[in-house]
Amino acid sequence: MQSLDTLITQDQKHIWHPYSAIQADYPIYPVQSAQGVMITLVDGRQLIDGMSSWWSAVHGYNHPVLNQAVTNQLQNMSHIMFGGLTHQPAIELATQLVKITPEPLQTVFFSDSGSVAVEVAMKMAIQYWHAKDKASKKQLLTVRNGYHGDTFGAMSVSDPENGMHSLFSNSLSQQFFVEAPRSPFGEPCTQEDIAEFKKTLVQHHQQIAAVILEPIVQGAGGMRFYSADYLRQVRELCTEYDVLLILDEIATGFGRTGKLFACEYAQISPDILCLGKALTGGYMTLAATLATEEIALSIRDGEPGIFMHGPTFMANPLACATALASLKLLLDSPWQNTVKNIEQLLLKGLSPCKKLSPVKEVRVLGAIGVIELHDALDIKILQPKFVEAGVWVRPFNKLIYLMPPFIISDEELEILTSAVVGVVKDL
Ligand SMILES: *Cc1c(COP(=O)(O)O)cnc(C)c1O
């Protein structure tokens, strides 16, 4: 084993990390292993995971049931092309996804990452209208503060100004943006809140193929929670003005908000749904785009009679088998109670932050806890402080947020929130 310093030097010299730079002085921590909610660093330190590896590792790490699913599938095949061939893991997973998502969603397109699932959703919407002889409907309408991924289509519908993608704005397709919803979660949506959305839809629906939104929780674009009533009204307006509704549940899906899917808070269903992140319990990269039969059959019956997308690693069998096992683990567990309990403990544990001067707001929904600060944080200074406190938390911009694995114990969650309160106190 190379020395820790050599590992870090090699890494910094050659490897890109998310939203980082080569040969920059961002702290980086080599990981030896991870088990349950514990991340063990190469230097021997142990950290309680507060991030679920960005929403994904809901069952924690190195889970025996998921390990077994991978091992079993490995005996058959780890991969096989999906053009002209099919396999049981994909068939069972698609069937299961259709079963647990809202009723009108009947078809599944598998891809490799959330961003690609969003690209696929946008292409489906555009191809649908093309098939219906309404090719002028090719733009998207969305709200500010959204985040839908890092590829070009996904960037074009993510917040144009929050810093992640503004540099590329001249290279992106032009989409319609309206203000982000302001009516808070748990409250009705005011007339003014939906007014700009409605006006834009009324004026431009002939150019708009679809609306794309993250339901209830806006993730990386600001960790904002908004009114289910807003979402319900969006659904009604989309139907009224003949515009498809794409919901991006890549972050919110699989129980994180307290419902299996966040759109259940509004009791609505989208025409197209994007899933990813927790789909395989954080084991492998896999995403899915679900669509109604109406969309699927319209594309079939239009020109050129097929949907124009097909990734090399589409429906990777290892990933599908793991996703099936992960879903079964989740659905066989009392996940509603688990998430409720995490919600209560996050509320209690983070509440001391409310009266601290750097803090603007503390908000919690399901297994998501957010501390919004008045000023942007310096990750270079803050990251080592969390590590010293024995927790893995990855803040960005003005946000410190927690979304622990569902298997976290009350004691571990208490340590996690106390560590965060301690770091915020010292700011
Ligand atoms: C993470 C995320 C994506 C992008 O997923 P990747 O797997 O990183 O490409 C898209 N939409 C939402 C809401 C996300 O949270």
Short mmCIF file of C-alpha atoms and ligand atoms in Angstrom, two decimals:
data_model
loop_
_atom_site.label_atom_id
_atom_site.label_comp_id
_atom_site.label_asym_id
_atom_site.label_seq_id
_atom_site.Cartn_x
_atom_site.Cartn_y
_atom_site.Cartn_z
CA MET A 1 0.00 0.00 0.00
CA GLN A 2 1.36 3.40 -0.92
CA SER A 3 1.77 5.98 1.78
CA LEU A 4 -1.10 8.31 2.42
CA ASP A 5 0.86 11.29 1.14
CA THR A 6 1.70 9.51 -2.12
CA LEU A 7 -1.95 8.61 -2.66
CA ILE A 8 -3.04 12.19 -2.17
CA THR A 9 -0.27 13.60 -4.34
CA GLN A 10 -1.10 11.21 -7.20
CA ASP A 11 -4.77 12.01 -6.87
CA GLN A 12 -4.27 15.74 -6.95
CA LYS A 13 -1.96 15.46 -9.91
CA HIS A 14 -4.12 13.29 -12.15
CA ILE A 15 -7.73 12.98 -11.07
CA TRP A 16 -10.70 15.25 -11.51
CA HIS A 17 -13.25 15.25 -8.70
CA PRO A 18 -16.80 16.68 -8.85
CA TYR A 19 -16.73 20.46 -9.17
CA SER A 20 -13.04 20.58 -8.36
CA ALA A 21 -9.73 21.24 -10.07
CA ILE A 22 -6.45 19.48 -10.76
CA GLN A 23 -3.52 20.47 -8.53
CA ALA A 24 -5.73 22.55 -6.33
CA ASP A 25 -5.44 22.64 -2.57
CA TYR A 26 -8.89 21.25 -1.77
CA PRO A 27 -8.66 18.72 1.04
CA ILE A 28 -9.19 15.15 -0.15
CA TYR A 29 -9.55 12.04 2.01
CA PRO A 30 -8.69 8.53 0.79
CA VAL A 31 -11.28 6.01 1.99
CA GLN A 32 -10.28 2.51 3.03
CA SER A 33 -13.73 1.00 3.43
CA ALA A 34 -17.29 1.74 4.43
CA GLN A 35 -19.62 -0.34 6.54
CA GLY A 36 -23.16 0.55 7.62
CA VAL A 37 -23.06 4.32 8.28
CA MET A 38 -19.32 4.34 8.98
CA ILE A 39 -16.70 5.53 6.51
CA THR A 40 -13.15 4.41 7.42
CA LEU A 41 -10.37 6.57 6.06
CA VAL A 42 -6.98 5.19 5.06
CA ASP A 43 -5.48 7.00 8.04
CA GLY A 44 -7.77 4.95 10.30
CA ARG A 45 -10.23 7.68 11.25
CA GLN A 46 -13.92 6.77 11.22
CA LEU A 47 -16.63 9.13 10.07
CA ILE A 48 -20.39 8.88 10.46
CA ASP A 49 -21.90 9.38 7.02
CA GLY A 50 -24.32 12.30 6.78
CA MET A 51 -24.61 12.31 2.98
CA SER A 52 -25.55 8.78 1.84
CA SER A 53 -23.03 9.45 -0.95
CA TRP A 54 -25.33 12.15 -2.35
CA TRP A 55 -28.76 10.69 -1.61
CA SER A 56 -27.93 7.21 -2.83
CA ALA A 57 -26.70 4.84 -0.08
CA VAL A 58 -30.02 4.61 1.75
CA HIS A 59 -29.23 1.19 3.26
CA GLY A 60 -25.69 2.16 4.27
CA TYR A 61 -22.51 0.59 2.89
CA ASN A 62 -21.44 -3.02 2.45
CA HIS A 63 -24.92 -4.37 3.05
CA PRO A 64 -24.98 -8.21 3.09
CA VAL A 65 -28.20 -8.46 1.08
CA LEU A 66 -26.98 -6.11 -1.64
CA ASN A 67 -23.56 -7.77 -1.67
CA GLN A 68 -25.30 -11.11 -2.20
CA ALA A 69 -27.39 -9.72 -5.06
CA VAL A 70 -24.24 -8.53 -6.83
CA THR A 71 -22.48 -11.85 -6.25
CA ASN A 72 -25.43 -13.87 -7.52
CA GLN A 73 -25.81 -11.83 -10.66
CA LEU A 74 -22.08 -11.99 -11.29
CA GLN A 75 -22.40 -15.77 -11.67
CA ASN A 76 -24.74 -15.25 -14.64
CA MET A 77 -23.32 -12.18 -16.36
CA SER A 78 -22.20 -8.75 -15.32
CA HIS A 79 -23.22 -7.16 -18.58
CA ILE A 80 -24.81 -7.92 -21.90
CA MET A 81 -25.80 -5.48 -24.62
CA PHE A 82 -29.47 -4.47 -24.53
CA GLY A 83 -29.95 -4.03 -28.27
CA GLY A 84 -31.91 -7.07 -29.40
CA LEU A 85 -31.28 -8.90 -26.12
CA THR A 86 -33.04 -8.72 -22.78
CA HIS A 87 -32.72 -10.27 -19.32
CA GLN A 88 -34.62 -11.08 -16.18
CA PRO A 89 -33.08 -8.42 -13.88
CA ALA A 90 -34.19 -5.66 -16.26
CA ILE A 91 -37.65 -7.17 -16.76
CA GLU A 92 -38.26 -7.65 -13.04
CA LEU A 93 -36.95 -4.22 -12.16
CA ALA A 94 -39.02 -2.46 -14.82
CA THR A 95 -42.13 -4.36 -13.68
CA GLN A 96 -41.46 -3.38 -10.09
CA LEU A 97 -40.86 0.29 -10.96
CA VAL A 98 -44.10 0.42 -12.95
CA LYS A 99 -45.90 -1.11 -9.97
CA ILE A 100 -44.63 1.32 -7.32
CA THR A 101 -44.81 4.55 -9.32
CA PRO A 102 -48.05 6.39 -10.17
CA GLU A 103 -50.44 4.36 -12.32
CA PRO A 104 -50.19 6.12 -15.73
CA LEU A 105 -46.44 5.43 -15.91
CA GLN A 106 -46.16 2.11 -17.75
CA THR A 107 -42.85 2.13 -19.62
CA VAL A 108 -39.22 2.26 -18.47
CA PHE A 109 -36.09 3.47 -20.24
CA PHE A 110 -32.91 2.52 -18.34
CA SER A 111 -29.79 4.65 -18.55
CA ASP A 112 -26.55 5.13 -16.66
CA SER A 113 -26.95 8.32 -14.67
CA GLY A 114 -29.45 10.88 -13.51
CA SER A 115 -28.31 13.48 -16.02
CA VAL A 116 -28.87 11.04 -18.86
CA ALA A 117 -32.30 10.11 -17.47
CA VAL A 118 -33.15 13.83 -17.75
CA GLU A 119 -31.79 14.03 -21.31
CA VAL A 120 -33.93 11.01 -22.20
CA ALA A 121 -37.01 12.62 -20.61
CA MET A 122 -36.50 15.82 -22.61
CA LYS A 123 -35.96 13.91 -25.84
CA MET A 124 -39.07 11.81 -25.22
CA ALA A 125 -41.15 14.95 -24.71
CA ILE A 126 -39.82 16.53 -27.89
CA GLN A 127 -40.20 13.33 -29.90
CA TYR A 128 -43.75 12.90 -28.60
CA TRP A 129 -44.84 16.28 -29.97
CA HIS A 130 -42.95 15.66 -33.17
CA ALA A 131 -44.94 12.44 -33.57
CA LYS A 132 -48.15 14.41 -32.95
CA ASP A 133 -47.30 16.88 -35.72
CA LYS A 134 -46.60 19.64 -33.23
CA ALA A 135 -42.88 19.97 -33.82
CA SER A 136 -42.98 23.61 -32.70
CA LYS A 137 -43.34 22.29 -29.16
CA LYS A 138 -39.66 21.74 -28.37
CA GLN A 139 -38.76 24.00 -25.47
CA LEU A 140 -38.98 23.33 -21.75
CA LEU A 141 -40.48 25.41 -18.98
CA THR A 142 -39.08 25.21 -15.49
CA VAL A 143 -38.59 27.17 -12.29
CA ARG A 144 -35.44 28.83 -10.97
CA ASN A 145 -33.28 27.16 -8.32
CA GLY A 146 -33.66 23.81 -10.05
CA TYR A 147 -30.92 21.28 -10.61
CA HIS A 148 -31.28 18.49 -13.16
CA GLY A 149 -27.71 17.43 -13.86
CA ASP A 150 -24.54 18.43 -15.66
CA THR A 151 -25.06 17.39 -19.30
CA PHE A 152 -26.10 20.03 -21.83
CA GLY A 153 -29.84 19.34 -21.90
CA ALA A 154 -29.95 19.01 -18.12
CA MET A 155 -27.90 22.20 -17.69
CA SER A 156 -30.32 24.09 -19.94
CA VAL A 157 -33.14 23.49 -17.43
CA SER A 158 -31.05 23.98 -14.27
CA ASP A 159 -30.93 27.37 -12.56
CA PRO A 160 -29.23 29.72 -15.04
CA GLU A 161 -27.60 31.86 -12.38
CA ASN A 162 -26.82 29.93 -9.24
CA GLY A 163 -23.24 29.52 -10.35
CA MET A 164 -22.99 25.89 -11.38
CA HIS A 165 -23.53 26.39 -15.09
CA SER A 166 -23.75 30.11 -15.90
CA LEU A 167 -20.44 29.90 -17.75
CA PHE A 168 -22.08 27.74 -20.43
CA SER A 169 -25.22 29.79 -20.87
CA ASN A 170 -24.42 30.78 -24.47
CA SER A 171 -24.02 27.16 -25.52
CA LEU A 172 -27.32 25.96 -24.09
CA SER A 173 -30.77 25.56 -25.62
CA GLN A 174 -32.93 28.45 -24.52
CA GLN A 175 -35.67 27.38 -22.16
CA PHE A 176 -38.39 29.23 -20.26
CA PHE A 177 -37.72 30.03 -16.62
CA VAL A 178 -40.06 31.44 -13.99
CA GLU A 179 -39.47 32.28 -10.34
CA ALA A 180 -39.07 29.32 -7.98
CA PRO A 181 -42.15 28.53 -5.89
CA ARG A 182 -42.19 30.54 -2.65
CA SER A 183 -45.20 29.00 -0.90
CA PRO A 184 -43.66 26.79 1.78
CA PHE A 185 -44.20 23.07 2.15
CA GLY A 186 -47.33 22.35 4.19
CA GLU A 187 -49.08 25.54 3.07
CA PRO A 188 -51.41 26.33 0.19
CA CYS A 189 -50.00 27.99 -2.90
CA THR A 190 -50.91 31.65 -3.27
CA GLN A 191 -52.35 33.09 -6.50
CA GLU A 192 -49.25 35.25 -7.02
CA ASP A 193 -46.92 32.34 -6.52
CA ILE A 194 -48.28 30.43 -9.50
CA ALA A 195 -49.11 33.55 -11.58
CA GLU A 196 -45.85 33.85 -13.54
CA PHE A 197 -45.85 30.12 -14.29
CA LYS A 198 -49.41 30.32 -15.55
CA LYS A 199 -48.78 33.42 -17.63
CA THR A 200 -45.74 31.85 -19.31
CA LEU A 201 -47.68 28.69 -20.07
CA VAL A 202 -50.62 30.63 -21.49
CA GLN A 203 -48.36 32.73 -23.72
CA HIS A 204 -45.93 30.09 -24.91
CA HIS A 205 -47.59 26.67 -24.70
CA GLN A 206 -47.33 26.27 -28.47
CA GLN A 207 -43.55 26.22 -28.11
CA ILE A 208 -43.44 24.25 -24.86
CA ALA A 209 -43.03 20.47 -25.01
CA ALA A 210 -42.87 19.93 -21.27
CA VAL A 211 -42.53 21.40 -17.84
CA ILE A 212 -39.71 19.90 -15.78
CA LEU A 213 -39.59 20.19 -12.00
CA GLU A 214 -38.13 18.56 -8.94
CA PRO A 215 -41.27 17.82 -6.90
CA ILE A 216 -41.49 19.30 -3.36
CA VAL A 217 -37.72 19.46 -2.76
CA GLN A 218 -35.35 21.45 -4.95
CA GLY A 219 -32.02 19.73 -4.33
CA ALA A 220 -28.61 21.02 -5.42
CA GLY A 221 -30.16 24.30 -6.63
CA GLY A 222 -30.86 25.46 -3.08
CA MET A 223 -32.34 22.67 -0.93
CA ARG A 224 -35.73 24.39 -0.91
CA PHE A 225 -39.01 22.74 0.13
CA TYR A 226 -42.20 24.02 -1.46
CA SER A 227 -45.97 23.69 -1.39
CA ALA A 228 -47.58 20.50 -2.68
CA ASP A 229 -50.46 22.71 -3.78
CA TYR A 230 -48.10 24.51 -6.19
CA LEU A 231 -47.25 21.15 -7.75
CA ARG A 232 -50.92 20.21 -7.96
CA GLN A 233 -51.69 23.44 -9.80
CA VAL A 234 -48.76 22.88 -12.16
CA ARG A 235 -50.22 19.47 -13.02
CA GLU A 236 -53.63 20.98 -13.75
CA LEU A 237 -52.18 23.76 -15.89
CA CYS A 238 -50.03 21.33 -17.88
CA THR A 239 -53.08 19.23 -18.68
CA GLU A 240 -55.13 22.31 -19.54
CA TYR A 241 -52.50 23.72 -21.93
CA ASP A 242 -51.40 20.44 -23.50
CA VAL A 243 -47.90 20.41 -22.10
CA LEU A 244 -46.23 17.29 -20.66
CA LEU A 245 -45.08 17.22 -17.04
CA ILE A 246 -41.66 15.73 -16.31
CA LEU A 247 -40.90 15.15 -12.64
CA ASP A 248 -37.28 14.69 -11.66
CA GLU A 249 -37.33 12.46 -8.56
CA ILE A 250 -33.67 11.52 -8.90
CA ALA A 251 -32.98 13.00 -5.45
CA THR A 252 -36.41 12.72 -3.83
CA GLY A 253 -37.34 9.20 -4.91
CA PHE A 254 -37.37 6.07 -2.73
CA GLY A 255 -38.62 7.45 0.55
CA ARG A 256 -36.23 10.32 1.25
CA THR A 257 -38.98 12.93 1.73
CA GLY A 258 -41.25 10.64 3.77
CA LYS A 259 -43.27 9.47 0.76
CA LEU A 260 -41.99 6.81 -1.60
CA PHE A 261 -42.09 9.51 -4.29
CA ALA A 262 -42.41 13.20 -3.45
CA CYS A 263 -45.19 13.72 -6.04
CA GLU A 264 -47.44 11.68 -3.72
CA TYR A 265 -47.63 14.75 -1.45
CA ALA A 266 -49.59 16.45 -4.23
CA GLN A 267 -51.43 13.27 -5.23
CA ILE A 268 -50.50 13.82 -8.83
CA SER A 269 -48.67 11.83 -11.45
CA PRO A 270 -46.30 13.12 -14.10
CA ASP A 271 -46.26 12.08 -17.75
CA ILE A 272 -42.56 11.33 -17.46
CA LEU A 273 -40.61 10.48 -14.30
CA CYS A 274 -36.84 10.44 -13.77
CA LEU A 275 -35.27 8.17 -11.15
CA GLY A 276 -31.66 7.60 -10.17
CA LYS A 277 -29.44 8.05 -7.13
CA ALA A 278 -30.98 5.69 -4.48
CA LEU A 279 -32.24 3.30 -7.18
CA THR A 280 -29.43 0.78 -6.54
CA GLY A 281 -29.01 1.72 -2.89
CA GLY A 282 -25.83 3.55 -3.87
CA TYR A 283 -24.09 0.45 -5.20
CA MET A 284 -23.89 1.25 -8.87
CA THR A 285 -24.84 3.90 -11.31
CA LEU A 286 -28.27 3.32 -12.81
CA ALA A 287 -31.15 5.60 -13.73
CA ALA A 288 -34.59 5.21 -15.22
CA THR A 289 -37.00 7.37 -17.18
CA LEU A 290 -40.61 6.23 -16.93
CA ALA A 291 -43.29 7.38 -19.33
CA THR A 292 -46.97 6.81 -19.93
CA GLU A 293 -48.15 4.33 -22.52
CA GLU A 294 -49.69 7.22 -24.44
CA ILE A 295 -46.26 8.82 -24.88
CA ALA A 296 -44.62 5.50 -25.75
CA LEU A 297 -47.23 4.54 -28.33
CA SER A 298 -47.32 7.99 -29.89
CA ILE A 299 -43.56 7.77 -30.42
CA ARG A 300 -43.98 4.30 -31.91
CA ASP A 301 -46.71 5.49 -34.26
CA GLY A 302 -44.87 8.66 -35.31
CA GLU A 303 -41.81 9.19 -37.49
CA PRO A 304 -39.30 7.46 -37.43
CA GLY A 305 -41.22 4.93 -35.32
CA ILE A 306 -38.49 4.40 -32.74
CA PHE A 307 -37.13 6.41 -29.83
CA MET A 308 -33.74 7.86 -30.69
CA HIS A 309 -31.57 6.95 -27.73
CA GLY A 310 -29.65 3.83 -26.62
CA PRO A 311 -26.71 3.84 -24.21
CA THR A 312 -24.02 1.12 -24.43
CA PHE A 313 -24.54 0.07 -20.81
CA MET A 314 -28.34 0.34 -20.92
CA ALA A 315 -30.01 -1.80 -18.21
CA ASN A 316 -26.70 -3.20 -16.94
CA PRO A 317 -27.70 -6.54 -15.30
CA LEU A 318 -25.53 -6.09 -12.21
CA ALA A 319 -27.08 -2.71 -11.56
CA CYS A 320 -30.63 -3.96 -12.25
CA ALA A 321 -30.21 -6.96 -9.93
CA THR A 322 -28.84 -4.72 -7.19
CA ALA A 323 -31.66 -2.22 -7.67
CA LEU A 324 -34.22 -5.01 -7.31
CA ALA A 325 -32.62 -6.17 -4.06
CA SER A 326 -32.40 -2.59 -2.79
CA LEU A 327 -36.07 -1.94 -3.56
CA LYS A 328 -37.10 -5.13 -1.80
CA LEU A 329 -35.04 -4.19 1.27
CA LEU A 330 -36.68 -0.78 1.34
CA LEU A 331 -40.25 -1.93 0.76
CA ASP A 332 -39.98 -4.81 3.27
CA SER A 333 -38.73 -2.38 5.93
CA PRO A 334 -40.86 0.02 8.00
CA TRP A 335 -39.29 2.88 6.01
CA GLN A 336 -42.10 5.37 6.71
CA ASN A 337 -41.48 5.10 10.46
CA THR A 338 -37.73 5.13 9.94
CA VAL A 339 -37.85 8.33 7.92
CA LYS A 340 -40.33 9.92 10.37
CA ASN A 341 -37.98 9.11 13.22
CA ILE A 342 -34.98 10.59 11.37
CA GLU A 343 -37.10 13.69 10.67
CA GLN A 344 -37.89 14.12 14.39
CA LEU A 345 -34.26 13.64 15.40
CA LEU A 346 -32.97 16.02 12.72
CA LEU A 347 -35.48 18.66 13.89
CA LYS A 348 -34.45 18.22 17.48
CA GLY A 349 -30.73 17.86 16.83
CA LEU A 350 -30.40 20.82 14.46
CA SER A 351 -32.71 23.21 16.32
CA PRO A 352 -29.87 24.72 18.45
CA CYS A 353 -28.55 26.16 15.15
CA LYS A 354 -31.64 28.34 14.76
CA LYS A 355 -30.41 30.96 17.21
CA LEU A 356 -26.83 31.09 15.94
CA SER A 357 -25.92 34.30 14.13
CA PRO A 358 -24.53 32.80 10.88
CA VAL A 359 -27.74 30.81 10.39
CA LYS A 360 -30.58 32.08 8.21
CA GLU A 361 -32.89 29.08 8.45
CA VAL A 362 -33.05 25.47 9.58
CA ARG A 363 -35.49 23.24 7.72
CA VAL A 364 -36.23 19.55 7.80
CA LEU A 365 -38.39 17.32 5.62
CA GLY A 366 -38.28 13.55 5.87
CA ALA A 367 -34.68 12.39 6.13
CA ILE A 368 -33.33 15.74 4.84
CA GLY A 369 -31.99 18.38 7.22
CA VAL A 370 -30.83 21.75 5.91
CA ILE A 371 -29.02 24.62 7.59
CA GLU A 372 -29.01 27.68 5.35
CA LEU A 373 -26.42 30.29 6.30
CA HIS A 374 -26.35 34.00 5.48
CA ASP A 375 -22.98 33.75 3.73
CA ALA A 376 -21.27 31.26 1.47
CA LEU A 377 -18.95 28.81 3.20
CA ASP A 378 -15.33 28.09 2.50
CA ILE A 379 -15.22 24.35 1.92
CA LYS A 380 -11.42 24.32 2.32
CA ILE A 381 -11.75 25.45 5.92
CA LEU A 382 -14.99 23.70 6.78
CA GLN A 383 -14.38 20.22 5.38
CA PRO A 384 -11.46 19.43 7.77
CA LYS A 385 -13.56 20.63 10.70
CA PHE A 386 -16.32 18.12 9.99
CA VAL A 387 -13.74 15.36 9.56
CA GLU A 388 -12.12 16.29 12.87
CA ALA A 389 -15.58 16.11 14.44
CA GLY A 390 -15.91 12.54 13.13
CA VAL A 391 -18.64 13.09 10.54
CA TRP A 392 -18.85 13.19 6.78
CA VAL A 393 -20.81 16.25 5.68
CA ARG A 394 -20.24 18.00 2.38
CA PRO A 395 -21.59 21.56 2.46
CA PHE A 396 -21.85 23.78 -0.59
CA ASN A 397 -22.40 27.47 -1.04
CA LYS A 398 -24.59 28.65 1.88
CA LEU A 399 -25.88 25.21 2.71
CA ILE A 400 -24.94 22.56 5.22
CA TYR A 401 -27.27 19.65 4.72
CA LEU A 402 -27.73 16.15 6.05
CA MET A 403 -29.37 13.17 4.39
CA PRO A 404 -28.09 10.17 6.30
CA PRO A 405 -28.59 6.53 5.35
CA PHE A 406 -31.97 5.30 6.62
CA ILE A 407 -30.21 2.67 8.76
CA ILE A 408 -28.55 5.30 10.97
CA SER A 409 -29.18 4.65 14.69
CA ASP A 410 -30.60 7.30 17.01
CA GLU A 411 -27.20 7.55 18.77
CA GLU A 412 -25.28 7.98 15.52
CA LEU A 413 -27.74 10.61 14.31
CA GLU A 414 -27.35 12.43 17.61
CA ILE A 415 -23.53 12.43 17.18
CA LEU A 416 -23.95 13.66 13.61
CA THR A 417 -26.24 16.58 14.46
CA SER A 418 -24.18 17.57 17.54
CA ALA A 419 -21.04 17.64 15.41
CA VAL A 420 -22.78 19.90 12.89
CA VAL A 421 -24.08 22.21 15.62
CA GLY A 422 -20.54 22.38 17.04
CA VAL A 423 -19.00 23.33 13.69
CA VAL A 424 -21.68 25.97 13.01
CA LYS A 425 -21.14 27.46 16.49
CA ASP A 426 -17.47 27.95 15.66
CA LEU A 427 -18.09 29.72 12.37
C1 LIG B 1 -28.16 14.35 -8.86
C2 LIG B 1 -29.31 14.84 -9.65
C3 LIG B 1 -29.34 14.74 -11.05
C4 LIG B 1 -28.17 14.23 -11.84
O1 LIG B 1 -27.85 12.91 -11.56
P1 LIG B 1 -26.40 12.34 -11.93
O2 LIG B 1 -26.48 10.89 -11.60
O3 LIG B 1 -25.43 13.10 -11.05
O4 LIG B 1 -26.15 12.61 -13.36
C5 LIG B 1 -30.48 15.16 -11.70
N1 LIG B 1 -31.53 15.66 -11.02
C6 LIG B 1 -31.54 15.75 -9.69
C7 LIG B 1 -32.74 16.28 -9.00
C8 LIG B 1 -30.43 15.37 -8.95
O5 LIG B 1 -30.43 15.49 -7.61
#
